[in-house]
Coordinates of N, CA and C in Angstrom, one line a residue:
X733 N 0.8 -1.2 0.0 CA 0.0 0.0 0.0 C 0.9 1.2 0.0
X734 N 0.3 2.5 -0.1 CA 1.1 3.4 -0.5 C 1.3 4.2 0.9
X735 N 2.2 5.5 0.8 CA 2.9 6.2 2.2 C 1.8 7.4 2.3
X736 N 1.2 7.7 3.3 CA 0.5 9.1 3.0 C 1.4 10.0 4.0
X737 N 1.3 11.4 4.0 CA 1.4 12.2 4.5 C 1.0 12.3 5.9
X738 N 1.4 12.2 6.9 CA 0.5 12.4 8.4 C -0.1 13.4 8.4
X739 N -1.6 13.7 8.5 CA -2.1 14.5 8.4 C -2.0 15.6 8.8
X740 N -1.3 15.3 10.4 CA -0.8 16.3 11.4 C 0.3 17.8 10.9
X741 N 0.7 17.2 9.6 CA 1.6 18.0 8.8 C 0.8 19.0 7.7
X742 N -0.4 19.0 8.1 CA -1.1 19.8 6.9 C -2.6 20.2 7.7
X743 N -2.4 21.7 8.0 CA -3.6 22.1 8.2 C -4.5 23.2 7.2
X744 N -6.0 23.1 7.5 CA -7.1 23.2 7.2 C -6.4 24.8 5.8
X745 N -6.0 25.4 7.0 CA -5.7 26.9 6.0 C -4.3 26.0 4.9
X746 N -3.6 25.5 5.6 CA -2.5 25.1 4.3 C -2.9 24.5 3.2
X747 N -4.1 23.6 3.3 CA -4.7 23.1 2.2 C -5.5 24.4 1.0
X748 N -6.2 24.8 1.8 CA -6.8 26.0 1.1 C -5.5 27.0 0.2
X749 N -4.5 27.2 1.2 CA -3.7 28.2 0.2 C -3.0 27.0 -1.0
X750 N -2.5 25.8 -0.8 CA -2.3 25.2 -1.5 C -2.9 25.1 -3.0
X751 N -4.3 24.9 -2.9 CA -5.4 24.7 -3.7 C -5.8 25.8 -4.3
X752 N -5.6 27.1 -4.0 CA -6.1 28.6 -4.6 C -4.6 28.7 -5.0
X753 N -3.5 27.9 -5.3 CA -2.1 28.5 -5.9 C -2.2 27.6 -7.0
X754 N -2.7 26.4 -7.1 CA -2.8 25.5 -8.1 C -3.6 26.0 -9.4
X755 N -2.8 25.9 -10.4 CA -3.4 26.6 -11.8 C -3.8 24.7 -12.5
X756 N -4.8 25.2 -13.1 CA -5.1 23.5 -13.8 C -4.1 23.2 -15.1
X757 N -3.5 24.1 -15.7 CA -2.8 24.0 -17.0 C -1.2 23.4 -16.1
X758 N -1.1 23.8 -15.1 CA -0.2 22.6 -14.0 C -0.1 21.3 -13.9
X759 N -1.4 20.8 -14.2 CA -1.9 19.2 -13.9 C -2.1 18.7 -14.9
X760 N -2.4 17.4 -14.7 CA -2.9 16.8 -15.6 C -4.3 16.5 -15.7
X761 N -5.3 16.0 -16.8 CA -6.1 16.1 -17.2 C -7.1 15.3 -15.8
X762 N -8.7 15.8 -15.1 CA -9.0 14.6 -13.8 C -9.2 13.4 -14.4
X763 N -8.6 12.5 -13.8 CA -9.3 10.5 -14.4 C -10.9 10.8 -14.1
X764 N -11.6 10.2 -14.7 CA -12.7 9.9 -14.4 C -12.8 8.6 -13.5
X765 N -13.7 8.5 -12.9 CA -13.9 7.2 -11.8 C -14.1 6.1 -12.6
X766 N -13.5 4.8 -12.1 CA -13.4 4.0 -13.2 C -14.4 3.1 -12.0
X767 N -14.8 3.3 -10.4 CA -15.6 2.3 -9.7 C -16.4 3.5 -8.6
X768 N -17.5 3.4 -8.6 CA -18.2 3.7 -7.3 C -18.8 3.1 -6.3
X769 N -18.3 2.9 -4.6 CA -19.6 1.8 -4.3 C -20.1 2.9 -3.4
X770 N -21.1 2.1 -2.9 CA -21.5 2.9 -1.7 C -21.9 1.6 -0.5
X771 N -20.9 2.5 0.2 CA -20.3 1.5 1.5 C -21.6 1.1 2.3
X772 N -22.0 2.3 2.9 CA -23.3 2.2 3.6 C -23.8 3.8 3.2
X773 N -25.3 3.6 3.8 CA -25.8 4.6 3.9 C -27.4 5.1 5.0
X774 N -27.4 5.8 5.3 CA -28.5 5.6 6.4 C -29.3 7.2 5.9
X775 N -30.1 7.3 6.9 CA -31.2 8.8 6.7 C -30.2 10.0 6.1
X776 N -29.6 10.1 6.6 CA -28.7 11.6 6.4 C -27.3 11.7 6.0
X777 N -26.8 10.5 6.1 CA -25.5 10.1 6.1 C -25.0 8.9 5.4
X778 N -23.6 9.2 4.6 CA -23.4 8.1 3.5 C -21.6 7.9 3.1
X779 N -21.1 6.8 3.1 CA -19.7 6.2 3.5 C -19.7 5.8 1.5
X780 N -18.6 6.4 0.8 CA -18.6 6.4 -0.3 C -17.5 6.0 -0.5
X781 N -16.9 5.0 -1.8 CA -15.7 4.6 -2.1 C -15.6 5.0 -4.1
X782 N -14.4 5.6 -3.9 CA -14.4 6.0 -5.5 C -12.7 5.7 -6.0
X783 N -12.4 5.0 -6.6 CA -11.7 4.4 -7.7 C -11.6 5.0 -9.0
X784 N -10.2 5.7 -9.1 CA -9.8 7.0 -10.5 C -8.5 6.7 -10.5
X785 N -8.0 5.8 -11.4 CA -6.7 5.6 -12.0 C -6.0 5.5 -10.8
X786 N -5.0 6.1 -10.3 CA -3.9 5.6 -9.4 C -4.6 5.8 -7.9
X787 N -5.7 6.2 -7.9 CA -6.3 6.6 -6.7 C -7.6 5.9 -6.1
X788 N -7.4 5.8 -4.9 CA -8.6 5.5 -4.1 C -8.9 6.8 -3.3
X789 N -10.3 7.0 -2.8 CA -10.7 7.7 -2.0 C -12.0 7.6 -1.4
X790 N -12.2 7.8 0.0 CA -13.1 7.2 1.0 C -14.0 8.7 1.2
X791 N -15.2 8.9 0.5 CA -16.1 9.9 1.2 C -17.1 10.0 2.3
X792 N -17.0 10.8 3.4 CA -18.4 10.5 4.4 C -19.2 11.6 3.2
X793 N -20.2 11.9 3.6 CA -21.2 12.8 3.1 C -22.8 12.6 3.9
X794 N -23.0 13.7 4.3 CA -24.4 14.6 5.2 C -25.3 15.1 3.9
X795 N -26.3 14.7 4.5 CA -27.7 15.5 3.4 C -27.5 16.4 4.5
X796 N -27.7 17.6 4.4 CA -28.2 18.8 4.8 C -29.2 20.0 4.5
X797 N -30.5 19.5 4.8 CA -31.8 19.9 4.0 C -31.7 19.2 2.7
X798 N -31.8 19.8 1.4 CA -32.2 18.8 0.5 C -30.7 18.9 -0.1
X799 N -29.6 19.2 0.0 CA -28.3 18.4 -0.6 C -27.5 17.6 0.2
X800 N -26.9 17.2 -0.4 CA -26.0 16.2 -0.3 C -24.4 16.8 -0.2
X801 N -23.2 16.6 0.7 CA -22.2 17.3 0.9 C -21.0 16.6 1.6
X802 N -20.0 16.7 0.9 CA -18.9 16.0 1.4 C -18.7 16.7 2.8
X803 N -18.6 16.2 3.3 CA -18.0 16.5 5.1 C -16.7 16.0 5.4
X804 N -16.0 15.2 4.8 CA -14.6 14.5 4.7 C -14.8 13.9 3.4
X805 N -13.2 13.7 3.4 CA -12.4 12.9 2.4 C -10.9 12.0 2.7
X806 N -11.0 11.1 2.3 CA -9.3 10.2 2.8 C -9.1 9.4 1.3
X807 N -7.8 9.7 1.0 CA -7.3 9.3 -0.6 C -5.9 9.1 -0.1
X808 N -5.6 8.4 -1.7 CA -4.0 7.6 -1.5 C -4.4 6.7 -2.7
X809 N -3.1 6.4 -3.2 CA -2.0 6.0 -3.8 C -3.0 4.1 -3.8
X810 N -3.5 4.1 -4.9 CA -3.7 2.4 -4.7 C -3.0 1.7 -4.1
X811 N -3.2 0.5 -3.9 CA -2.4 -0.5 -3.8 C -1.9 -1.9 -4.9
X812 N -0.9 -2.2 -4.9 CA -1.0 -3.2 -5.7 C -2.0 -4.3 -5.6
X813 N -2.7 -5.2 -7.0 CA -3.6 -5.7 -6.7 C -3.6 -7.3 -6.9

């Protein structure tokens, strides 16, 4: 499996200035999700798994009146399979 970052090394504002410095002609084009599941889900709340090329990533998500809204995110580096 792959190495992440300890989280403890990156806070809330350093992500934000990170992400408003980032120009997209920087990057490369987004993968599209090649797998979605949905882990669980109950009245208001929902545990999401998305699969995009070298990436996994684990969504919670809250309805909050009538939308739906990421509240977290946890990604990394697939693993060999």
């Amino acid at each position: 499996s792959g190495t992440a970052a300890a989280p403890s090394n990156q806070t809330a504002d350093m992500l934000v200035q990170m992400t408003t410095r980032v120009r997209a002609s920087d990057h490369p084009p987004v993968v599209p999700a090649d797998s979605i599941t949905i882990i669980a889900h109950e009245r208001d709340m929902a545990m999401v798994r998305i699969g995009a090329g070298m990436w996994v990533d684990y969504l919670q998500l809250g309805r909050f009146g009538d939308r739906w809204q990421i509240v977290n995110v946890l990604w990394q580096l697939r693993g060999r399979e």
